[in-house]
Amino acid sequence: MPSGRKPLLVSVLVFPGVRLLDVTGPIEVFTTANEFGGRYRVRTVSPDGADVVTASGTGLRVDLAAAQVQEAGGVVVIPGGPEWPSLIKDDALLDAIRALDARSCRTASICTGAFLLAAAGLLDGRKATTHWRFADQLALRYPQVTVEADALFVRDGHIMTSAGVSSGIDLSLALVEEHLGADVARAVAKDMVVFMQRPGGQSQFSVRTHTPRARQEMLRRVLDTVAEDPAAPHTLAAMARRAGVSTRHMTRLFHDEMTTTPARYVEQVRMEAAQAMLEDSDDPMATVARRTGFGSPESLRRAFARNLGITPGAYRARFRTTHTTSDGKRA
């Protein structure tokens, strides 16, 4: 958007039950970009023009109805919401999405907003992502969509989709970089005190969120590598080589910054990966063990006994029950 060009319109679609941060995150990015040379004009749009109440109970003022958006070009943002299973059946909402997309140069979804795009038929034959908790459901409901479950955001043609909640900020920063260049996007990220580009994918939002943040950049790179591929050979020697330090120094870094040992940290990441597989798949124990880095079912069993006090089979039975009793409770 060179100087003298007309403002670029950003239309954020809102609806009852929308997730608040899915709306405000992108709005903050685009309006902050205006402080660094951008010319974005952001407005909220609802299917009928009525104000809405978000999932958190906060009211949102709406600028206009979807049918009132007449300008061609611009960006359309489709947020998500916890009630997406019912939202994908809302014909008025889906019609509004199709109409807005038809006039946009870029349509972007946040979190479970990908389900709305898919239900509207806009992701057919495309790659997409969504919140890691719902990636499998997106792939199951819409087999014509290629789901990239670990991506923070995916660009396919004029459509972009992003992962859970705060990744809408990552996606919006990418759009600012597309429009105004990396320097402006970097200035916006710095002003908002967020990453210009976060390391790793959605796999980082797991064990990493419950452990202290490493001060050393090279240690953070090691932690990212473990989170991204738990099955890789993450021995102490291998991690030390990646960081360019001695094994003694690597052990000291884990002790001082992470309050744990390298081996214990790797096991925690692998445990979490194994738990996710047991909850979400019917894969044999040998497959679970191999894909999560434990190697064998026996090693997997010992790790579960050590960390949870139960067997992997008992864990799967406890957390994957799909039958209900006569009173409607899970069996």
XYZ file of C-alpha atoms in Angstrom:
331
model
C 0.000 0.000 0.000
C 2.244 2.825 -1.198
C 1.524 6.384 -0.102
C -1.474 7.936 -1.818
C -3.372 4.682 -2.279
C -6.863 4.361 -0.853
C -7.251 2.515 2.445
C -7.388 -1.285 2.383
C -10.654 -2.501 3.858
C -10.623 -5.241 6.489
C -14.054 -6.713 7.209
C -14.243 -8.867 10.339
C -17.327 -11.067 10.374
C -18.887 -11.464 13.825
C -21.818 -13.524 15.041
C -23.399 -14.520 18.369
C -20.947 -16.690 20.317
C -17.844 -15.583 18.394
C -14.569 -15.897 20.303
C -13.497 -12.425 21.384
C -9.734 -12.768 20.809
C -10.340 -14.132 17.311
C -11.878 -10.726 16.581
C -9.725 -8.338 18.588
C -6.340 -9.941 17.818
C -6.428 -9.226 14.069
C -8.048 -5.818 14.639
C -5.189 -4.811 16.936
C -2.596 -5.892 14.366
C -4.146 -3.928 11.506
C -4.877 -0.800 13.518
C -1.380 -0.870 15.033
C 0.027 -1.115 11.501
C -1.618 2.226 10.787
C 0.817 3.768 13.269
C 3.675 2.602 11.040
C 2.445 3.705 7.627
C -0.479 1.381 6.990
C -3.846 2.574 5.720
C -6.214 -0.098 6.913
C -9.887 0.652 7.495
C -11.296 -2.009 9.776
C -14.992 -2.620 10.308
C -17.073 -5.328 11.948
C -19.781 -7.044 9.914
C -22.566 -9.397 10.963
C -24.982 -11.332 8.749
C -27.888 -9.009 9.580
C -26.048 -5.933 10.885
C -27.122 -6.532 14.490
C -24.699 -6.195 17.398
C -23.557 -9.497 18.909
C -22.543 -10.988 22.241
C -19.310 -12.990 22.217
C -18.672 -16.369 23.827
C -17.171 -14.552 26.825
C -20.309 -12.453 27.302
C -18.794 -9.240 25.960
C -20.940 -7.235 23.595
C -19.562 -6.152 20.214
C -20.836 -3.200 18.204
C -21.344 -4.009 14.522
C -20.693 -1.461 11.778
C -22.798 -2.918 8.968
C -24.525 -5.975 7.560
C -22.745 -8.337 5.201
C -25.100 -7.358 2.371
C -24.003 -3.735 2.766
C -20.394 -4.591 1.885
C -20.242 -3.494 -1.730
C -16.548 -2.709 -2.239
C -14.451 -5.260 -4.082
C -11.038 -6.237 -2.765
C -9.813 -6.015 0.797
C -9.480 -8.636 3.470
C -12.237 -10.658 5.101
C -11.567 -12.226 8.514
C -13.712 -15.168 9.650
C -13.276 -15.825 13.393
C -14.280 -18.998 15.183
C -16.345 -19.837 18.214
C -16.843 -22.718 20.635
C -20.299 -23.450 19.165
C -18.911 -24.183 15.693
C -20.877 -27.480 15.361
C -24.115 -25.475 15.256
C -22.612 -22.530 13.371
C -21.737 -24.715 10.378
C -25.483 -25.351 9.978
C -26.409 -21.649 9.987
C -27.345 -20.964 6.363
C -27.521 -17.184 6.823
C -24.020 -17.136 8.275
C -22.634 -19.342 5.497
C -24.312 -17.210 2.828
C -22.719 -14.105 4.360
C -19.306 -15.786 4.251
C -19.710 -16.725 0.587
C -20.819 -13.201 -0.316
C -17.926 -11.571 1.542
C -15.423 -13.991 0.034
C -16.696 -13.261 -3.473
C -15.735 -9.604 -3.025
C -12.439 -10.093 -1.173
C -8.871 -10.349 -2.387
C -7.980 -12.324 0.743
C -10.197 -14.394 3.049
C -8.663 -15.504 6.344
C -10.084 -17.708 9.094
C -9.062 -17.841 12.733
C -9.165 -21.041 14.784
C -12.473 -22.910 14.245
C -13.442 -20.338 11.636
C -11.927 -22.903 9.256
C -15.024 -25.053 9.827
C -17.185 -22.179 8.610
C -15.084 -21.791 5.468
C -15.240 -25.548 4.884
C -19.008 -25.643 5.422
C -19.361 -22.805 2.920
C -17.424 -24.890 0.374
C -14.489 -22.485 0.239
C -11.826 -24.975 1.350
C -12.643 -27.705 -1.168
C -9.397 -28.920 -2.730
C -7.313 -26.637 -0.509
C -4.826 -27.023 2.316
C -5.935 -25.606 5.657
C -5.369 -25.680 9.393
C -7.362 -25.061 12.568
C -6.909 -25.399 16.328
C -4.901 -28.544 17.080
C -7.743 -29.949 19.191
C -10.098 -29.925 16.204
C -7.778 -30.722 13.295
C -8.846 -34.373 13.164
C -12.509 -33.380 13.164
C -11.955 -30.933 10.309
C -10.283 -33.673 8.271
C -13.042 -36.165 9.117
C -15.969 -33.860 8.345
C -14.441 -32.394 5.198
C -12.272 -35.028 3.475
C -11.871 -32.746 0.449
C -9.720 -30.464 2.655
C -6.046 -31.277 3.222
C -5.527 -30.480 6.907
C -2.058 -29.444 8.075
C -2.555 -29.958 11.788
C 0.715 -28.511 13.107
C 0.815 -25.283 11.105
C 0.244 -21.903 12.759
C -1.301 -20.699 9.515
C -1.666 -21.979 5.957
C -1.913 -19.974 2.743
C -3.582 -21.602 -0.275
C -4.557 -19.295 -3.086
C -6.459 -16.281 -1.787
C -7.502 -18.120 1.389
C -5.541 -18.311 4.633
C -6.442 -20.363 7.692
C -4.844 -20.177 11.121
C -4.617 -22.350 14.192
C -5.950 -21.678 17.668
C -6.999 -18.257 18.949
C -3.777 -16.202 19.275
C -2.446 -17.517 15.959
C -4.824 -15.030 14.355
C -2.198 -12.477 15.344
C 0.468 -14.475 13.487
C -1.721 -14.633 10.395
C -2.492 -10.913 10.538
C 1.186 -10.057 10.879
C 1.846 -12.162 7.775
C -0.764 -10.115 5.912
C 0.799 -6.863 7.103
C 4.152 -8.113 5.819
C 2.497 -9.022 2.507
C 1.012 -5.536 2.191
C 3.652 -3.303 3.771
C 6.855 -5.311 4.007
C 8.801 -7.083 6.727
C 10.042 -3.916 8.439
C 6.520 -2.686 9.168
C 5.353 -6.122 10.292
C 8.373 -6.339 12.578
C 7.579 -2.911 14.033
C 3.978 -3.974 14.703
C 5.101 -7.216 16.376
C 7.585 -5.318 18.531
C 4.971 -2.740 19.520
C 2.522 -5.503 20.484
C 5.299 -7.478 22.240
C 4.660 -10.635 20.214
C 6.782 -12.845 17.969
C 7.251 -11.721 14.390
C 7.410 -15.434 13.586
C 6.925 -17.948 16.356
C 9.270 -20.951 16.376
C 7.761 -24.334 15.624
C 4.164 -25.251 15.021
C 1.195 -26.007 17.232
C 3.155 -28.809 18.880
C 4.872 -26.147 20.944
C 1.632 -25.452 22.836
C 1.941 -28.429 25.145
C 4.691 -29.368 27.591
C 6.447 -26.160 26.551
C 3.635 -24.053 28.017
C 4.018 -25.644 31.445
C 7.785 -25.318 31.789
C 9.873 -22.209 32.475
C 10.906 -20.195 29.429
C 14.553 -20.793 28.561
C 16.670 -17.653 28.529
C 19.277 -19.088 26.160
C 18.290 -18.952 22.476
C 20.192 -22.126 21.641
C 18.359 -24.007 24.399
C 15.023 -22.756 23.060
C 15.970 -24.165 19.634
C 16.677 -27.545 21.229
C 13.321 -27.517 23.020
C 11.520 -26.622 19.773
C 13.214 -29.535 18.010
C 12.065 -31.987 20.674
C 8.485 -30.683 20.595
C 8.290 -30.792 16.795
C 9.446 -34.419 16.491
C 9.234 -36.425 19.742
C 10.225 -39.641 17.936
C 13.638 -38.354 16.842
C 16.758 -39.574 18.713
C 16.914 -36.851 21.365
C 19.844 -38.183 23.354
C 21.861 -35.870 25.575
C 24.741 -36.053 23.107
C 22.457 -35.235 20.160
C 20.947 -32.232 21.932
C 24.376 -30.971 22.939
C 25.558 -31.227 19.323
C 22.551 -29.239 18.111
C 23.299 -26.512 20.616
C 27.066 -26.583 20.046
C 27.879 -27.180 23.709
C 29.242 -30.029 25.814
C 26.947 -32.618 27.352
C 27.896 -31.315 30.791
C 26.912 -27.784 29.816
C 23.620 -28.999 28.306
C 22.787 -30.837 31.511
C 23.552 -27.713 33.521
C 21.347 -25.573 31.248
C 18.375 -27.895 31.744
C 18.942 -27.903 35.485
C 19.322 -24.120 35.800
C 16.682 -22.966 33.306
C 14.162 -25.800 33.072
C 14.506 -27.282 36.592
C 14.642 -30.764 35.089
C 17.009 -33.108 33.253
C 17.269 -33.498 29.465
C 16.028 -37.081 29.651
C 13.092 -36.160 31.867
C 12.040 -33.337 29.560
C 12.154 -35.571 26.477
C 10.089 -38.197 28.286
C 7.468 -35.594 29.229
C 7.116 -34.508 25.599
C 6.893 -38.121 24.443
C 4.339 -38.933 27.127
C 2.127 -36.103 25.967
C 2.411 -37.237 22.349
C 1.548 -40.811 23.351
C -1.439 -39.667 25.408
C -2.768 -37.718 22.433
C -2.424 -40.746 20.144
C -4.136 -43.023 22.641
C -7.005 -40.575 23.051
C -7.501 -39.903 19.346
C -6.607 -43.106 17.491
C -6.979 -46.875 17.522
C -3.371 -47.435 16.460
C -1.677 -50.539 17.914
C 0.588 -49.971 20.913
C 3.630 -50.797 18.784
C 2.712 -47.950 16.415
C 2.114 -45.526 19.287
C 5.444 -46.452 20.849
C 7.326 -46.063 17.575
C 5.759 -42.752 16.545
C 6.246 -41.117 19.936
C 9.844 -42.140 20.473
C 9.442 -44.893 23.064
C 10.498 -47.559 20.585
C 8.664 -50.553 21.992
C 5.361 -51.273 23.751
C 7.283 -52.364 26.829
C 9.129 -49.035 27.078
C 5.808 -47.262 26.580
C 4.213 -49.324 29.345
C 7.052 -48.578 31.776
C 6.831 -44.840 31.058
C 3.077 -44.811 31.699
C 3.511 -46.768 34.922
C 6.232 -44.359 36.050
C 4.366 -41.161 35.165
C 0.680 -42.024 35.527
C 0.557 -45.261 37.488
C -1.545 -47.017 34.827
C -0.935 -48.943 31.613
C -1.347 -47.378 28.158
C -4.298 -49.708 27.557
C -6.015 -48.556 30.744
C -5.377 -44.933 29.794
C -6.968 -45.448 26.371
C -9.988 -47.196 27.904
C -10.462 -44.430 30.463
C -10.162 -41.495 28.068
C -11.651 -42.877 24.870
C -14.971 -44.233 26.140
C -17.683 -43.451 23.601
C -20.533 -45.506 25.040
C -23.153 -43.987 27.295
C -25.217 -45.469 30.065
C -29.010 -45.340 30.249
C -28.862 -41.978 32.082
C -26.742 -40.435 29.357
C -23.465 -40.388 31.285
C -20.239 -41.695 29.800
C -19.646 -45.326 30.695
